[in-house]
Coordinates of C-alpha atoms and ligand atoms in Angstrom, one line a residue:
X40 CA -50.0 -37.9 -21.6
X41 CA -51.6 -35.3 -19.3
X42 CA -51.9 -31.5 -19.3
X43 CA -49.3 -31.7 -16.5
X44 CA -46.7 -33.2 -18.9
X45 CA -47.3 -30.3 -21.3
X46 CA -46.9 -27.7 -18.5
X47 CA -43.8 -29.5 -17.2
X48 CA -42.2 -29.2 -20.7
X49 CA -43.0 -25.5 -20.8
X50 CA -41.7 -24.8 -17.3
X51 CA -38.5 -26.8 -18.2
X52 CA -38.0 -24.8 -21.4
X53 CA -38.5 -21.4 -19.7
X54 CA -36.3 -22.1 -16.8
X55 CA -33.5 -23.6 -18.9
X56 CA -33.4 -20.6 -21.3
X57 CA -29.7 -20.4 -22.2
X58 CA -27.3 -17.7 -23.1
X59 CA -26.0 -17.9 -26.7
X60 CA -22.4 -18.8 -27.0
X61 CA -19.9 -16.2 -28.1
X62 CA -19.2 -16.1 -31.0
X63 CA -22.6 -17.4 -32.0
X64 CA -23.0 -20.3 -34.3
X65 CA -23.6 -19.2 -37.9
X66 CA -27.3 -19.9 -37.8
X67 CA -28.1 -18.0 -34.7
X68 CA -29.8 -14.8 -35.6
X69 CA -29.1 -15.4 -39.3
X70 CA -31.2 -13.9 -42.1
X71 CA -32.6 -16.3 -44.7
X72 CA -34.3 -15.7 -48.0
X73 CA -37.2 -18.1 -48.7
X74 CA -37.4 -19.2 -52.3
X75 CA -40.8 -20.5 -53.3
X76 CA -39.5 -22.9 -56.0
X77 CA -42.7 -22.8 -58.1
X78 CA -42.6 -19.1 -58.6
X79 CA -39.0 -17.9 -58.5
X80 CA -37.5 -18.4 -62.0
X81 CA -38.4 -20.8 -64.8
X82 CA -35.5 -21.7 -67.1
X83 CA -37.1 -24.7 -68.7
X84 CA -40.1 -22.9 -70.2
X85 CA -42.7 -25.1 -68.6
X86 CA -44.3 -22.3 -66.5
X87 CA -43.0 -23.5 -63.2
X88 CA -39.9 -22.2 -61.4
X89 CA -37.0 -24.6 -61.2
X90 CA -33.7 -25.5 -59.6
X91 CA -31.5 -24.1 -62.4
X92 CA -33.6 -20.9 -62.1
X93 CA -32.5 -20.6 -58.4
X94 CA -28.9 -21.3 -59.4
X95 CA -29.1 -18.6 -62.0
X96 CA -30.3 -16.0 -59.5
X97 CA -28.0 -16.9 -56.6
X98 CA -25.9 -13.7 -57.2
X99 CA -29.1 -11.7 -56.7
X100 CA -29.8 -13.5 -53.4
X101 CA -26.2 -13.1 -52.3
X102 CA -26.3 -9.3 -53.2
X103 CA -29.3 -8.8 -50.9
X104 CA -27.0 -9.5 -48.0
X105 CA -28.7 -12.5 -46.5
X106 CA -26.8 -15.4 -44.8
X107 CA -28.6 -18.1 -46.7
X108 CA -31.7 -19.4 -48.5
X109 CA -34.4 -22.0 -47.9
X110 CA -36.0 -23.7 -50.8
X111 CA -39.6 -25.0 -50.7
X112 CA -40.2 -28.6 -51.7
X113 CA -39.0 -29.7 -55.2
X114 CA -39.4 -33.5 -54.6
X115 CA -41.5 -35.8 -56.8
X116 CA -45.1 -35.1 -55.9
X117 CA -48.6 -35.2 -57.3
X118 CA -48.6 -31.4 -56.4
X119 CA -52.0 -31.6 -54.6
X120 CA -50.4 -29.3 -51.9
X121 CA -47.7 -27.8 -54.1
X122 CA -45.0 -30.3 -53.2
X123 CA -45.9 -30.7 -49.5
X124 CA -47.3 -34.0 -50.6
X125 CA -44.1 -35.9 -51.3
X126 CA -44.1 -39.2 -53.2
X127 CA -40.3 -39.7 -53.2
X128 CA -38.1 -37.9 -50.7
X129 CA -34.9 -38.6 -52.6
X130 CA -35.7 -37.2 -56.1
X131 CA -36.6 -34.1 -58.0
X132 CA -40.0 -33.5 -59.5
X133 CA -39.0 -33.5 -63.3
X134 CA -40.4 -30.0 -64.1
X135 CA -38.0 -28.7 -61.4
X136 CA -34.9 -30.3 -62.8
X137 CA -32.7 -33.2 -61.6
X138 CA -30.6 -34.3 -58.6
X139 CA -27.5 -33.2 -60.5
X140 CA -29.1 -29.7 -60.7
X141 CA -29.5 -29.7 -57.0
X142 CA -25.9 -30.6 -56.4
X143 CA -24.9 -27.7 -58.7
X144 CA -27.1 -25.4 -56.7
X145 CA -25.6 -26.4 -53.4
X146 CA -22.1 -26.1 -54.7
X147 CA -22.7 -22.7 -56.3
X148 CA -24.4 -21.4 -53.1
X149 CA -21.4 -22.4 -51.1
X150 CA -19.0 -20.8 -53.6
X151 CA -20.9 -17.6 -53.0
X152 CA -20.7 -18.0 -49.2
X153 CA -24.4 -18.7 -48.9
X154 CA -25.9 -21.4 -46.6
X155 CA -28.6 -23.4 -48.2
X156 CA -31.5 -25.3 -46.6
X157 CA -34.3 -27.5 -48.1
X158 CA -37.7 -28.2 -46.9
X159 CA -38.3 -31.5 -45.2
X160 CA -41.8 -32.9 -44.6
X161 CA -41.3 -35.3 -41.7
X162 CA -44.8 -35.8 -40.6
X163 CA -46.7 -37.0 -43.7
X164 CA -46.3 -38.2 -47.3
X165 CA -48.5 -38.1 -50.4
X166 CA -51.0 -40.9 -50.7
X167 CA -49.1 -41.7 -53.9
X168 CA -46.0 -42.6 -52.0
X169 CA -45.2 -46.3 -52.5
X170 CA -45.2 -46.7 -48.7
X171 CA -48.9 -45.7 -48.5
X172 CA -49.9 -47.9 -51.4
X173 CA -48.5 -50.9 -49.5
X174 CA -49.7 -49.8 -46.0
X175 CA -53.3 -49.1 -47.2
X176 CA -53.6 -52.4 -49.1
X177 CA -54.3 -54.6 -46.1
X178 CA -53.9 -54.8 -42.3
X179 CA -51.1 -57.3 -42.4
X180 CA -48.5 -56.1 -44.9
X181 CA -44.9 -55.2 -44.0
X182 CA -45.8 -51.5 -43.8
X183 CA -49.2 -52.0 -42.2
X184 CA -48.1 -49.8 -39.2
X185 CA -46.3 -47.1 -41.2
X186 CA -49.2 -44.7 -41.1
X187 CA -51.7 -43.9 -38.4
X188 CA -54.6 -46.3 -38.7
X189 CA -57.7 -46.6 -36.4
X190 CA -60.8 -48.6 -36.3
X191 CA -64.1 -46.8 -36.6
X192 CA -66.0 -45.6 -33.6
X193 CA -68.9 -47.8 -32.5
X194 CA -71.3 -45.7 -34.7
X195 CA -69.1 -46.4 -37.7
X196 CA -67.7 -42.8 -37.8
X197 CA -64.1 -41.6 -37.3
X198 CA -62.4 -42.7 -34.1
X199 CA -62.4 -39.1 -32.6
X200 CA -63.3 -35.5 -33.4
X201 CA -60.0 -34.3 -34.8
X202 CA -60.3 -31.7 -37.6
X203 CA -57.8 -31.0 -40.4
X204 CA -56.0 -27.6 -40.4
X205 CA -57.6 -27.1 -43.8
X206 CA -61.2 -27.8 -42.5
X207 CA -63.2 -31.1 -42.4
X208 CA -62.6 -34.3 -40.5
X209 CA -58.9 -35.3 -40.1
X210 CA -59.7 -38.9 -41.0
X211 CA -60.0 -40.7 -44.3
X212 CA -61.9 -43.9 -44.7
X213 CA -59.9 -46.6 -46.5
X214 CA -62.2 -49.5 -47.6
X215 CA -59.4 -52.0 -48.2
X216 CA -58.5 -52.0 -44.5
X217 CA -62.0 -51.0 -43.2
X218 CA -60.2 -48.4 -41.2
X219 CA -59.6 -44.7 -40.9
X220 CA -56.3 -43.1 -41.7
X221 CA -55.2 -39.9 -39.9
X222 CA -54.4 -37.0 -42.2
X223 CA -53.9 -33.6 -40.5
X224 CA -54.0 -31.6 -43.7
X225 CA -55.5 -32.9 -47.0
X226 CA -57.0 -36.3 -47.6
X227 CA -54.1 -37.1 -49.9
X228 CA -51.5 -36.4 -47.1
X229 CA -51.6 -39.3 -44.7
X230 CA -49.6 -38.9 -41.4
X231 CA -46.6 -41.1 -40.9
X232 CA -46.5 -43.2 -37.8
X233 CA -43.1 -41.9 -36.5
X234 CA -43.4 -44.1 -33.4
X235 CA -42.5 -46.9 -35.6
X236 CA -38.7 -47.0 -35.6
X237 CA -38.5 -48.5 -39.1
X238 CA -40.3 -45.4 -40.4
X239 CA -37.9 -43.1 -38.5
X240 CA -34.9 -45.0 -39.9
X241 CA -36.2 -44.5 -43.4
X242 CA -36.9 -40.8 -42.9
X243 CA -33.5 -40.3 -41.4
X244 CA -32.0 -42.0 -44.4
X245 CA -33.9 -39.6 -46.6
X246 CA -32.5 -36.6 -44.7
X247 CA -29.0 -38.0 -45.1
X248 CA -29.4 -38.3 -48.8
X249 CA -29.4 -34.5 -49.1
X250 CA -27.2 -33.7 -46.1
X251 CA -24.5 -36.0 -47.7
X252 CA -24.5 -33.7 -50.7
X253 CA -23.4 -30.8 -48.5
X254 CA -26.7 -29.3 -47.6
X255 CA -26.5 -27.0 -44.6
X256 CA -29.8 -28.0 -43.0
X257 CA -33.5 -28.3 -43.2
X258 CA -36.6 -26.3 -42.6
X259 CA -38.8 -28.9 -41.0
X260 CA -42.4 -28.7 -42.0
X261 CA -45.3 -28.4 -39.4
X262 CA -43.4 -29.7 -36.3
X263 CA -46.6 -29.2 -34.2
X264 CA -47.8 -32.3 -36.1
X265 CA -44.9 -34.6 -35.6
X266 CA -46.9 -36.7 -33.2
X267 CA -50.3 -37.0 -31.6
X268 CA -52.0 -38.6 -28.6
X269 CA -51.3 -42.3 -28.4
X270 CA -54.9 -43.0 -27.3
X271 CA -56.4 -40.8 -30.0
X272 CA -58.5 -38.9 -27.4
X273 CA -61.0 -36.3 -28.8
X274 CA -60.1 -32.6 -28.4
X275 CA -62.2 -30.4 -26.1
X276 CA -64.2 -27.6 -27.7
X277 CA -63.0 -24.0 -27.9
X278 CA -64.3 -20.6 -28.9
X279 CA -62.6 -19.4 -32.1
X280 CA -61.1 -16.5 -30.1
X281 CA -59.1 -19.1 -28.1
X282 CA -57.2 -20.0 -31.2
X283 CA -55.8 -16.7 -32.4
X284 CA -52.7 -18.3 -33.9
X285 CA -54.7 -20.4 -36.4
X286 CA -55.0 -19.2 -40.0
X287 CA -57.6 -20.0 -42.6
X288 CA -60.0 -17.1 -42.0
X289 CA -62.4 -16.4 -39.1
X290 CA -64.6 -19.5 -39.5
X291 CA -62.0 -22.2 -40.0
X292 CA -63.6 -25.1 -38.1
X293 CA -60.1 -26.0 -36.9
X294 CA -60.5 -23.0 -34.5
X295 CA -63.4 -24.7 -32.7
X296 CA -61.2 -27.1 -30.7
X297 CA -58.4 -26.9 -28.1
X298 CA -55.8 -28.9 -29.9
X299 CA -54.7 -30.8 -26.8
X300 CA -54.3 -34.2 -28.4
X301 CA -53.5 -33.6 -32.0
X302 CA -50.9 -30.8 -32.0
X303 CA -47.8 -30.0 -29.9
X304 CA -47.9 -33.2 -27.8
X305 CA -45.0 -34.2 -25.5
X306 CA -44.5 -37.4 -27.6
X307 CA -42.8 -35.1 -30.2
X308 CA -39.9 -34.2 -28.1
X309 CA -38.1 -37.6 -28.2
X310 CA -38.5 -37.5 -32.0
X311 CA -36.8 -34.1 -32.0
X312 CA -33.9 -35.7 -30.1
X313 CA -33.6 -38.4 -32.7
X314 CA -33.6 -35.9 -35.6
X315 CA -31.1 -33.6 -33.9
X316 CA -28.7 -36.5 -33.5
X317 CA -28.6 -36.9 -37.2
X318 CA -27.8 -33.2 -37.7
X319 CA -25.1 -33.4 -35.1
X320 CA -23.5 -36.4 -36.8
X321 CA -22.2 -34.1 -39.5
X322 CA -19.1 -31.9 -39.4
X323 CA -20.0 -29.1 -39.3
X324 CA -23.3 -30.0 -37.7
X325 CA -26.3 -29.4 -39.9
X326 CA -29.1 -27.1 -38.8
X327 CA -32.8 -27.7 -38.1
X328 CA -35.3 -24.9 -38.3
X329 CA -38.9 -25.9 -37.4
X330 CA -42.1 -24.4 -38.7
X331 CA -44.4 -24.1 -35.7
X332 CA -48.0 -23.3 -36.7
X333 CA -51.6 -23.7 -35.4
X334 CA -50.5 -23.3 -31.8
X335 CA -49.8 -20.4 -29.4
X336 CA -46.3 -20.3 -30.6
X337 CA -45.1 -17.2 -28.8
X338 CA -45.6 -19.2 -25.6
X339 CA -44.7 -22.7 -26.8
X340 CA -41.7 -22.0 -29.1
X341 CA -39.1 -22.3 -26.3
X342 CA -39.9 -26.0 -25.8
X343 CA -38.7 -26.7 -29.3
X344 CA -35.4 -25.0 -29.0
X345 CA -34.3 -25.4 -25.4
X346 CA -31.0 -27.3 -24.9
X347 CA -28.8 -28.6 -27.6
X348 CA -30.8 -31.7 -28.4
X349 CA -34.0 -30.3 -30.0
X350 CA -34.2 -27.9 -32.9
X351 CA -31.8 -25.0 -33.5
X352 CA -34.5 -22.5 -34.1
X353 CA -38.2 -22.1 -35.0
X354 CA -40.4 -19.7 -36.9
X355 CA -44.1 -19.2 -36.3
X356 CA -47.2 -17.3 -37.4
X357 CA -48.0 -15.2 -34.4
X358 CA -46.6 -12.0 -35.8
X359 CA -48.7 -12.6 -39.0
X360 CA -52.0 -13.9 -37.6
X361 CA -52.3 -12.0 -34.3
X362 CA -51.8 -8.5 -35.6
X363 CA -55.2 -7.1 -34.6
X364 CA -53.8 -4.1 -32.9
X365 CA -50.2 -2.8 -32.7
X366 CA -50.6 -2.9 -28.9
X367 CA -51.3 -6.7 -29.0
X368 CA -48.3 -7.1 -31.3
X369 CA -46.1 -5.2 -28.9
X370 CA -47.2 -7.2 -26.0
X371 CA -46.5 -10.4 -27.9
X372 CA -43.0 -9.1 -28.8
X373 CA -42.4 -8.5 -25.1
X374 CA -43.5 -12.0 -24.3
X375 CA -41.2 -13.4 -26.9
X376 CA -38.2 -11.5 -25.8
X377 CA -38.6 -12.7 -22.2
X378 CA -39.2 -16.4 -23.2
X379 CA -36.8 -17.1 -26.1
X380 CA -33.1 -17.5 -26.1
X381 CA -31.7 -14.8 -28.4
X382 CA -31.2 -16.0 -31.9
X383 CA -33.3 -19.2 -31.6
X384 CA -36.4 -17.9 -33.4
X385 CA -36.8 -16.2 -36.8
X386 CA -39.0 -13.2 -37.4
X387 CA -41.4 -14.0 -40.2
X388 CA -43.9 -11.4 -41.4
X389 CA -45.1 -13.5 -44.3
X390 CA -44.2 -16.7 -46.2
X391 CA -45.8 -18.9 -48.8
X392 CA -48.7 -19.6 -46.4
X393 CA -49.7 -16.0 -45.6
X394 CA -50.7 -12.8 -47.3
X395 CA -48.1 -10.3 -48.3
X396 CA -46.8 -8.5 -45.2
X397 CA -47.5 -4.8 -46.1
X398 CA -51.1 -5.6 -47.1
X399 CA -51.8 -7.8 -44.0
X400 CA -50.0 -5.8 -41.3
X401 CA -50.2 -2.2 -42.6
X402 CA -53.4 -1.8 -44.6
X403 CA -53.9 1.8 -43.6
X404 CA -50.5 2.8 -45.0
X405 CA -51.3 0.9 -48.1
X406 CA -54.6 2.6 -48.5
X407 CA -52.8 5.9 -48.2
X408 CA -50.4 4.9 -51.0
X409 CA -47.5 4.6 -48.6
X410 CA -47.0 0.8 -49.1
X411 CA -43.3 1.3 -50.1
X412 CA -42.5 3.1 -46.8
X413 CA -44.5 0.5 -44.9
X414 CA -42.5 -2.3 -46.6
X415 CA -39.2 -0.6 -45.5
X416 CA -40.5 -0.2 -42.0
X417 CA -41.3 -3.9 -41.8
X418 CA -38.0 -4.9 -43.2
X419 CA -36.2 -2.7 -40.7
X420 CA -38.1 -4.4 -37.9
X421 CA -37.4 -7.9 -39.2
X422 CA -33.7 -7.1 -39.2
X423 CA -33.6 -5.4 -35.7
X424 CA -36.0 -7.4 -33.5
X425 CA -34.5 -10.1 -31.4
X426 CA -34.0 -13.3 -33.5
X427 CA -33.0 -14.0 -37.0
X428 CA -35.4 -13.5 -40.0
X429 CA -36.8 -15.2 -43.0
X430 CA -37.5 -12.8 -45.8
X431 CA -40.0 -14.3 -48.3
X432 CA -39.2 -13.7 -52.0
X433 CA -40.7 -10.5 -53.2
X434 CA -40.7 -8.8 -49.8
X435 CA -37.4 -7.2 -50.8
X436 CA -39.5 -5.6 -53.6
X437 CA -42.3 -4.5 -51.3
X438 CA -44.9 -6.5 -53.2
X439 CA -48.5 -6.1 -52.1
X440 CA -51.1 -8.8 -51.9
X441 CA -52.9 -9.2 -55.2
X442 CA -56.6 -10.3 -55.5
X443 CA -56.9 -13.6 -57.2
X444 CA -60.2 -14.2 -58.9
X445 CA -62.0 -17.4 -57.8
X446 CA -61.5 -19.1 -61.1
X447 CA -57.7 -18.7 -60.8
X448 CA -57.5 -20.2 -57.3
X449 CA -55.3 -23.3 -57.1
X450 CA -54.7 -23.6 -53.3
X451 CA -56.7 -26.5 -51.9
X452 CA -57.0 -24.7 -48.5
X453 CA -58.7 -21.8 -50.2
X454 CA -61.0 -24.2 -52.2
X455 CA -62.0 -25.8 -48.9
X456 CA -62.9 -22.6 -47.1
X457 CA -63.8 -20.1 -49.9
X458 CA -65.0 -17.3 -49.7
X459 CA -64.1 -16.9 -46.0
X460 CA -60.5 -17.5 -46.8
X461 CA -58.8 -16.2 -49.9
X462 CA -56.0 -18.7 -49.6
X463 CA -52.3 -18.6 -50.5
X464 CA -52.2 -18.1 -54.2
X465 CA -51.7 -14.3 -53.9
X466 CA -48.4 -14.6 -52.1
X467 CA -47.3 -17.4 -54.4
X468 CA -47.5 -15.4 -57.7
X469 CA -44.3 -15.4 -59.7
X470 CA -41.5 -13.0 -58.9
X471 CA -41.3 -10.1 -61.4
X472 CA -37.8 -9.8 -62.8
X473 CA -38.0 -7.6 -65.8
X474 CA -40.9 -5.2 -66.6
X475 CA -42.1 -5.5 -70.2
X476 CA -40.8 -9.0 -70.7
X477 CA -43.1 -11.9 -71.1
X478 CA -44.4 -12.9 -67.6
X479 CA -42.0 -10.2 -66.3
X480 CA -39.0 -12.4 -67.1
X481 CA -40.3 -15.2 -64.8
X482 CA -41.0 -17.6 -67.6
X483 CA -41.3 -17.8 -71.4
X484 CA -44.3 -20.1 -71.1
X485 CA -47.7 -19.1 -72.5
X486 CA -49.3 -20.6 -69.5
X487 CA -47.3 -20.0 -66.3
X488 CA -48.7 -21.7 -63.3
X489 CA -49.8 -18.3 -62.0
X490 CA -49.6 -15.0 -63.9
X491 CA -47.6 -12.0 -62.5
X492 CA -50.3 -9.6 -61.1
X493 CA -50.6 -6.4 -63.0
X494 CA -49.8 -4.3 -59.9
X495 CA -46.4 -6.1 -59.6
X496 CA -45.1 -5.2 -63.0
X497 CA -43.8 -1.8 -62.0
X498 CA -42.1 -3.4 -59.0
X499 CA -39.9 -5.6 -61.1
X500 CA -36.3 -6.2 -60.0
X501 CA -34.9 -4.3 -63.1
X502 CA -37.0 -1.2 -62.2
X503 CA -35.9 -1.2 -58.6
X504 CA -32.3 -1.7 -59.4
X505 CA -32.3 1.6 -61.2
X506 CA -33.9 3.5 -58.2
X507 CA -31.7 4.3 -55.2
X508 CA -34.9 4.9 -53.2
X509 CA -36.5 1.6 -54.0
X510 CA -37.5 -1.1 -51.5
X511 CA -34.9 -3.3 -53.0
X512 CA -32.2 -0.7 -52.5
X513 CA -33.4 -0.3 -48.9
X514 CA -33.3 -4.1 -48.3
X515 CA -29.7 -4.2 -49.4
X516 CA -28.8 -1.2 -47.2
X517 CA -30.5 -2.5 -44.1
X518 CA -29.0 -5.9 -44.4
X519 CA -25.5 -4.5 -45.1
X520 CA -25.9 -2.4 -42.0
X521 CA -27.1 -5.4 -39.9
X522 CA -24.1 -7.4 -40.9
X523 CA -21.8 -4.6 -39.7
X524 CA -23.4 -5.0 -36.2
X525 CA -22.9 -8.6 -35.1
X526 CA -24.5 -7.8 -31.7
X527 CA -27.9 -7.7 -33.5
X528 CA -27.8 -11.5 -33.9
X529 CA -27.8 -12.4 -30.3
X530 CA -28.3 -9.3 -28.1
X531 CA -31.1 -9.4 -25.5
X532 CA -34.2 -7.3 -26.2
X533 CA -36.3 -5.1 -24.0
X534 CA -39.5 -3.6 -25.5
X535 CA -40.0 -0.1 -24.3
X536 CA -43.3 0.6 -22.6
X537 CA -45.2 3.9 -22.7
X538 CA -44.5 4.7 -26.3
X539 CA -47.2 6.4 -28.3
X540 CA -49.9 4.1 -29.7
X541 CA -48.5 3.8 -33.2
X542 CA -44.8 3.4 -32.2
X543 CA -42.8 0.3 -31.4
X544 CA -39.5 0.9 -29.7
X545 CA -37.1 -1.4 -28.1
X546 CA -33.5 -1.7 -26.9
X547 CA -31.1 -4.4 -27.8
X548 CA -28.2 -4.9 -25.4
X549 CA -25.1 -7.0 -25.3
X550 CA -21.8 -6.8 -23.4
X551 CA -22.2 -3.1 -22.6
X552 CA -23.3 -2.3 -26.2
X553 CA -26.9 -0.9 -26.6
X554 CA -29.0 0.0 -29.6
X555 CA -32.3 1.7 -29.4
X556 CA -34.7 1.1 -32.3
X557 CA -38.0 2.7 -33.1
X558 CA -40.6 2.5 -35.8
X559 CA -43.6 4.7 -36.3
X560 CA -46.5 2.8 -37.9
X561 CA -48.7 5.9 -37.9
X562 CA -49.3 8.3 -40.8
X563 CA -48.6 11.2 -38.4
X564 CA -45.5 12.2 -36.6
X565 CA -45.0 10.7 -33.1
X566 CA -42.8 11.8 -30.2
X567 CA -41.1 9.4 -27.9
X568 CA -38.9 9.7 -24.9
X569 CA -35.7 7.7 -25.3
X570 CA -34.2 5.7 -22.4
X571 CA -31.3 8.2 -22.3
X572 CA -29.9 11.3 -24.0
X573 CA -26.9 11.8 -26.2
X574 CA -27.8 8.9 -28.5
X575 CA -26.5 9.1 -32.1
X576 CA -28.4 7.8 -35.1
X577 CA -26.9 4.7 -36.7
X578 CA -29.5 4.0 -39.3
X579 CA -32.7 5.7 -40.4
X580 CA -35.3 6.0 -43.0
X581 CA -37.9 8.8 -43.1
X582 CA -38.0 12.1 -41.1
X583 CA -36.9 12.4 -37.6
X584 CA -35.7 15.1 -35.1
X585 CA -33.7 14.4 -32.1
X586 CA -33.6 16.8 -29.1
X587 CA -31.8 15.5 -26.0
X588 CA -33.8 12.4 -25.0
X589 CA -36.8 13.3 -27.2
X590 CA -37.2 11.7 -30.6
X591 CA -39.9 12.8 -33.1
X592 CA -40.4 10.2 -35.8
X593 CA -42.1 11.2 -39.0
X594 CA -44.9 9.0 -40.6
X595 CA -43.6 5.5 -41.2
X596 CA -40.1 6.5 -40.2
X597 CA -37.6 4.1 -38.6
X598 CA -34.4 4.7 -36.7
X599 CA -31.7 2.9 -34.7
X600 CA -29.5 4.9 -32.3
X601 CA -26.7 4.1 -30.0
Ligands
NOJ140 C1 -46.9 -26.4 -43.9 C2 -46.5 -25.8 -45.3 O1 -45.8 -24.6 -45.1 C3 -47.8 -25.6 -46.0 O2 -47.6 -25.0 -47.2 C4 -48.5 -27.0 -46.2 O3 -49.7 -26.8 -46.9 C5 -48.7 -27.7 -44.9 N1 -47.5 -27.7 -44.1 C6 -49.2 -29.1 -45.1 O4 -48.2 -29.9 -45.8

């Protein structure tokens, strides 16, 4: 594999950017709601959310106006990485329920006209998976080649310099084999050797187990890690600033390398073809949405979605991790709208791996006590920028990022990099359903896995349902409006240049229809010149005045005009 192969893939992707079919497939430009299983709703009283809890709240999800939901891993797991360390791909971790509960959930979602996707971790397993027990026992067992094994370097150290995304060497020494095992995340998450067709066949069988139950598709975990350099070559060094897409705080050692040989390698593309063939085997075809992290995704995402034999769509972290200035953000949006096929990426402002969006992206508005308006602005953008969207649970309530004291930290990533990196516990706190109830109605347990932060109590669903001006009411309104405008799902996008510093404005266009959208991130009014006059407001929040082709937007106001 050479740098030229990588470039060729990118050139191919950009030059083969397609036009979405009309009418678009259901997933294109769709809006999903991410349910973090652990923290959504506990019906069993064990302090963890569960599958029946999701079923119980499906009406709530449907009423938001989303197209479907994605559920984070609920498979049997030692829970070292909250379920992303899977020890059995075809079961349910007992505290979350049973396989029958899952079938009920799928059926009920469909009855409500919601699509439903599960997480699927293709690249690694838990070290408690029976495959690993066998593979790690000796060098000559039936599964000896099912994981990525390598002899030590001549000095006895790891075979190369690769680093884990969570910090530290990406190799674990296994005495029984006198070899190192590759693990791109935690020690307990060994990477599968997907070049081995027996492994691929087993993994495909595991996918089919859930797809056969009627599941609509998968969110595929960490697709940048599906493969790696065959020759295990060491990565070249980098300055941290060369890795702006990488999370984990400013000093994450993972930022000190160019991830030429351990992330986003060309060898992953044939694997994507294989996985897509499985999804296409079904009628209707099932959908694959990839998580693309650690890499310069705004530039690389097209590779993963070009043509009809890779993934349907991807989401990434660039809009979360690269928000130093609004100008950078706007430039990145412009790049994305010129690279990506409309509807093949999902706008994500936060998820279970990132801080809450308002606190991360709009700290000044939060400091000024305007976090609710800021939350509405971000929801508006998620729903109007080119692409679909994934709304993480609690964003519809405008939840802010809570501080989690060190002794309550559970996230292994935070433990590895503390105090530089506060980790992911804050965003994973339970959803507040009813103010005043025990654990705000999340759980009846005396020891929920995380407590509901004090500052979230007033934001409970029951409180917001009573308030027509709440973030929840806004979410329902903006999603209802979005649904009434199908062009928003696949229209091309043009980011308007020369807007005031604090304003993002763009035009969506499709088949002679055009919609101009603008959002003022500032705490003062801002005036912009519209591309033409005689535009009529279609949707707005906050103050604005319109005078011919001049629009003045009040602080944190948003508007769409056509
Ligand atoms: C991506 C998941 O979103 C994250 O939560 C997890 O820690 C890593 N993959 C490793 O499994």
